[in-house]
Amino acid sequence: MILPIHTFGNMVLRKVAEPITNDYAKLNELIENMYETMHNADGVGLAAPQVGLGIRLFVIDLAAFREDKPELADFKVAMINPEMLEMSEDCAQAEEGCLSIPGIHENVERSLSIKIKYMDQNFVEHIDVFEGFKARVIQHEYDHLEGHLFTDKVSPLRRQLLKSKMNNIVKGRASTSYKVKAASK
Ligand code: NI
């Protein structure tokens, strides 16, 4: 089932999400719905707050890169209750977007390498190191669970320039190919 994506201005995107337990109702169904919602919107990552749920869960699927970057294409993961253990001081800038902030793409600085602890869909604990683009996507999704958005990380000047576009998103005036829930409409 495709769920409406909550866009910028919805308070759920600004809350610190809560951990879940392995008896969380219909978790597998939720994860499937999140993958379906993300694929339908041509996204590569989606966090639970983006579908209105303040819980510590996100999904990532990089299959869309199968032609350009085949080494990324088999990376598909649901991370539950993730905990960032290490973030490298070495950083790089690259352009990001977010399904909750349609039409905006900005350069964002991210650590090149991270170490993260998380539960998979079966509540098995993992501690893994990720680098490069995978590390970037994980940092973006992890930020959603902390109530942070990628636009928070751009310079004050850039943010000023984005203001009217962001206000349009709040008012539900941004055009998208997928179903959204705007903060006010
Ligand atoms: Ni996002």
Short mmCIF file of C-alpha atoms and ligand atoms in Angstrom, two decimals:
data_model
loop_
_atom_site.label_atom_id
_atom_site.label_comp_id
_atom_site.label_asym_id
_atom_site.label_seq_id
_atom_site.Cartn_x
_atom_site.Cartn_y
_atom_site.Cartn_z
CA MET A 1 0.00 0.00 0.00
CA ILE A 2 1.31 3.42 -0.92
CA LEU A 3 1.30 5.82 2.01
CA PRO A 4 1.13 9.63 1.74
CA ILE A 5 4.56 11.21 2.30
CA HIS A 6 4.55 13.88 4.99
CA THR A 7 6.26 16.97 3.65
CA PHE A 8 8.23 19.80 5.26
CA GLY A 9 6.19 21.63 7.90
CA ASN A 10 4.65 18.51 9.44
CA MET A 11 5.72 18.37 13.09
CA VAL A 12 6.39 14.61 12.95
CA LEU A 13 9.51 15.40 10.89
CA ARG A 14 10.89 17.48 13.76
CA LYS A 15 10.45 15.02 16.61
CA VAL A 16 13.06 12.63 17.91
CA ALA A 17 11.62 9.24 16.95
CA GLU A 18 11.07 6.50 19.56
CA PRO A 19 12.59 3.02 19.56
CA ILE A 20 10.28 0.07 18.90
CA THR A 21 10.12 -3.46 20.29
CA ASN A 22 9.87 -6.69 18.33
CA ASP A 23 6.15 -6.96 19.06
CA TYR A 24 5.39 -3.74 17.15
CA ALA A 25 2.10 -4.42 15.37
CA LYS A 26 2.30 -5.33 11.68
CA LEU A 27 5.97 -4.34 11.37
CA ASN A 28 6.62 -6.43 8.24
CA GLU A 29 3.59 -4.94 6.54
CA LEU A 30 4.75 -1.43 7.44
CA ILE A 31 8.23 -2.09 6.04
CA GLU A 32 6.75 -3.45 2.78
CA ASN A 33 4.50 -0.39 2.54
CA MET A 34 7.48 1.89 3.09
CA TYR A 35 9.46 0.20 0.29
CA GLU A 36 6.45 0.45 -2.00
CA THR A 37 5.89 4.13 -1.12
CA MET A 38 9.58 4.90 -1.69
CA HIS A 39 9.79 3.07 -5.03
CA ASN A 40 6.61 4.74 -6.23
CA ALA A 41 8.21 8.13 -5.52
CA ASP A 42 11.57 7.16 -7.11
CA GLY A 43 13.34 7.56 -3.78
CA VAL A 44 16.30 5.56 -2.46
CA GLY A 45 15.61 6.03 1.25
CA LEU A 46 12.56 6.62 3.44
CA ALA A 47 12.27 7.07 7.20
CA ALA A 48 9.16 6.27 9.26
CA PRO A 49 8.54 9.92 10.26
CA GLN A 50 8.08 10.64 6.54
CA VAL A 51 4.98 8.44 6.60
CA GLY A 52 3.80 10.07 9.81
CA LEU A 53 5.20 7.58 12.33
CA GLY A 54 7.58 8.79 15.04
CA ILE A 55 9.45 5.49 15.32
CA ARG A 56 13.10 4.58 14.77
CA LEU A 57 12.93 2.79 11.44
CA PHE A 58 14.10 3.55 7.93
CA VAL A 59 14.45 1.68 4.66
CA ILE A 60 17.02 2.07 1.89
CA ASP A 61 17.12 0.45 -1.55
CA LEU A 62 19.82 1.45 -4.03
CA ALA A 63 18.62 -0.86 -6.85
CA ALA A 64 17.88 2.23 -8.95
CA PHE A 65 21.66 2.61 -9.45
CA ARG A 66 22.02 -0.78 -11.16
CA GLU A 67 23.19 0.80 -14.44
CA ASP A 68 25.36 3.68 -13.24
CA LYS A 69 26.83 2.19 -10.08
CA PRO A 70 26.27 -1.58 -10.03
CA GLU A 71 28.33 -1.93 -6.84
CA LEU A 72 25.53 -0.13 -4.98
CA ALA A 73 22.60 -1.93 -6.57
CA ASP A 74 22.27 -4.84 -4.16
CA PHE A 75 22.11 -2.61 -1.09
CA LYS A 76 18.62 -3.00 0.35
CA VAL A 77 18.13 -2.70 4.08
CA ALA A 78 15.60 -1.87 6.78
CA MET A 79 17.29 -0.48 9.91
CA ILE A 80 15.41 -0.57 13.21
CA ASN A 81 16.49 1.35 16.33
CA PRO A 82 19.78 2.40 14.70
CA GLU A 83 22.49 3.94 16.85
CA MET A 84 25.33 5.86 15.23
CA LEU A 85 28.58 4.68 16.83
CA GLU A 86 31.21 6.50 14.80
CA MET A 87 31.30 9.16 12.09
CA SER A 88 34.56 9.92 10.31
CA GLU A 89 36.02 13.40 10.51
CA ASP A 90 36.74 13.12 6.79
CA CYS A 91 33.78 14.59 4.98
CA ALA A 92 32.66 15.28 1.44
CA GLN A 93 29.99 17.42 -0.19
CA ALA A 94 27.40 16.05 -2.57
CA GLU A 95 23.93 16.96 -3.72
CA GLU A 96 20.97 15.54 -1.82
CA GLY A 97 17.23 15.68 -2.08
CA CYS A 98 14.41 14.40 0.12
CA LEU A 99 10.93 13.11 -0.69
CA SER A 100 9.63 15.32 2.13
CA ILE A 101 11.18 18.44 0.54
CA PRO A 102 10.17 18.10 -3.12
CA GLY A 103 11.93 20.18 -5.75
CA ILE A 104 14.93 21.13 -3.60
CA HIS A 105 18.43 19.77 -4.11
CA GLU A 106 21.42 21.12 -2.23
CA ASN A 107 25.00 20.20 -1.48
CA VAL A 108 25.38 18.65 1.94
CA GLU A 109 28.54 17.75 3.82
CA ARG A 110 28.58 14.20 5.23
CA SER A 111 31.10 11.91 6.86
CA LEU A 112 32.78 9.58 4.38
CA SER A 113 32.56 6.61 6.70
CA ILE A 114 30.28 5.59 9.58
CA LYS A 115 29.89 2.75 12.03
CA ILE A 116 26.30 1.99 13.01
CA LYS A 117 24.46 -0.49 15.23
CA TYR A 118 20.95 -1.51 14.21
CA MET A 119 18.41 -4.32 14.19
CA ASP A 120 17.34 -5.83 10.89
CA GLN A 121 13.76 -6.71 10.00
CA ASN A 122 14.06 -9.91 12.10
CA PHE A 123 15.40 -7.98 15.10
CA VAL A 124 18.87 -9.41 14.69
CA GLU A 125 21.53 -6.92 15.84
CA HIS A 126 24.26 -5.80 13.44
CA ILE A 127 27.25 -3.50 13.79
CA ASP A 128 28.49 -2.46 10.34
CA VAL A 129 30.80 0.06 8.74
CA PHE A 130 29.59 1.85 5.60
CA GLU A 131 31.42 4.19 3.29
CA GLY A 132 30.79 6.64 0.50
CA PHE A 133 27.30 6.87 -0.94
CA LYS A 134 25.86 4.19 1.36
CA ALA A 135 27.18 6.12 4.37
CA ARG A 136 25.64 9.31 2.98
CA VAL A 137 22.18 7.82 2.51
CA ILE A 138 22.27 6.24 5.99
CA GLN A 139 23.27 9.59 7.55
CA HIS A 140 20.39 11.32 5.72
CA GLU A 141 17.84 8.74 6.93
CA TYR A 142 19.30 8.64 10.45
CA ASP A 143 18.93 12.42 10.64
CA HIS A 144 15.19 11.99 10.00
CA LEU A 145 14.96 9.92 13.21
CA GLU A 146 16.61 12.78 15.11
CA GLY A 147 14.19 15.35 13.70
CA HIS A 148 16.77 16.83 11.33
CA LEU A 149 16.41 17.59 7.62
CA PHE A 150 19.14 18.04 5.02
CA THR A 151 18.15 21.66 4.49
CA ASP A 152 19.19 22.36 8.11
CA LYS A 153 22.76 21.69 7.01
CA VAL A 154 23.01 24.17 4.15
CA SER A 155 24.44 27.65 4.70
CA PRO A 156 22.18 30.38 6.14
CA LEU A 157 22.44 32.22 2.81
CA ARG A 158 21.31 29.20 0.80
CA ARG A 159 18.50 28.61 3.30
CA GLN A 160 17.33 32.17 2.84
CA LEU A 161 17.19 31.61 -0.92
CA LEU A 162 15.11 28.46 -0.41
CA LYS A 163 12.61 30.13 1.89
CA SER A 164 9.79 30.78 -0.57
CA LYS A 165 10.05 27.28 -2.05
CA MET A 166 9.94 25.81 1.47
CA ASN A 167 6.89 27.92 2.31
CA ASN A 168 5.16 26.59 -0.79
CA ILE A 169 5.85 23.04 0.41
CA VAL A 170 4.28 23.87 3.80
CA LYS A 171 1.19 25.16 1.99
CA GLY A 172 0.96 22.08 -0.22
CA ARG A 173 1.77 23.97 -3.41
CA ALA A 174 4.81 21.95 -4.44
CA SER A 175 4.15 19.63 -7.34
CA THR A 176 5.00 15.95 -6.89
CA SER A 177 4.42 12.75 -8.85
CA TYR A 178 3.44 11.03 -5.57
CA LYS A 179 0.83 11.49 -2.88
CA VAL A 180 1.81 13.86 -0.05
CA LYS A 181 0.37 15.14 3.20
CA ALA A 182 1.22 18.83 3.45
CA ALA A 183 1.32 20.58 6.81
CA SER A 184 -1.45 23.00 5.87
CA LYS A 185 -3.64 23.15 2.84
NI NI B 1 14.80 12.60 3.43
#
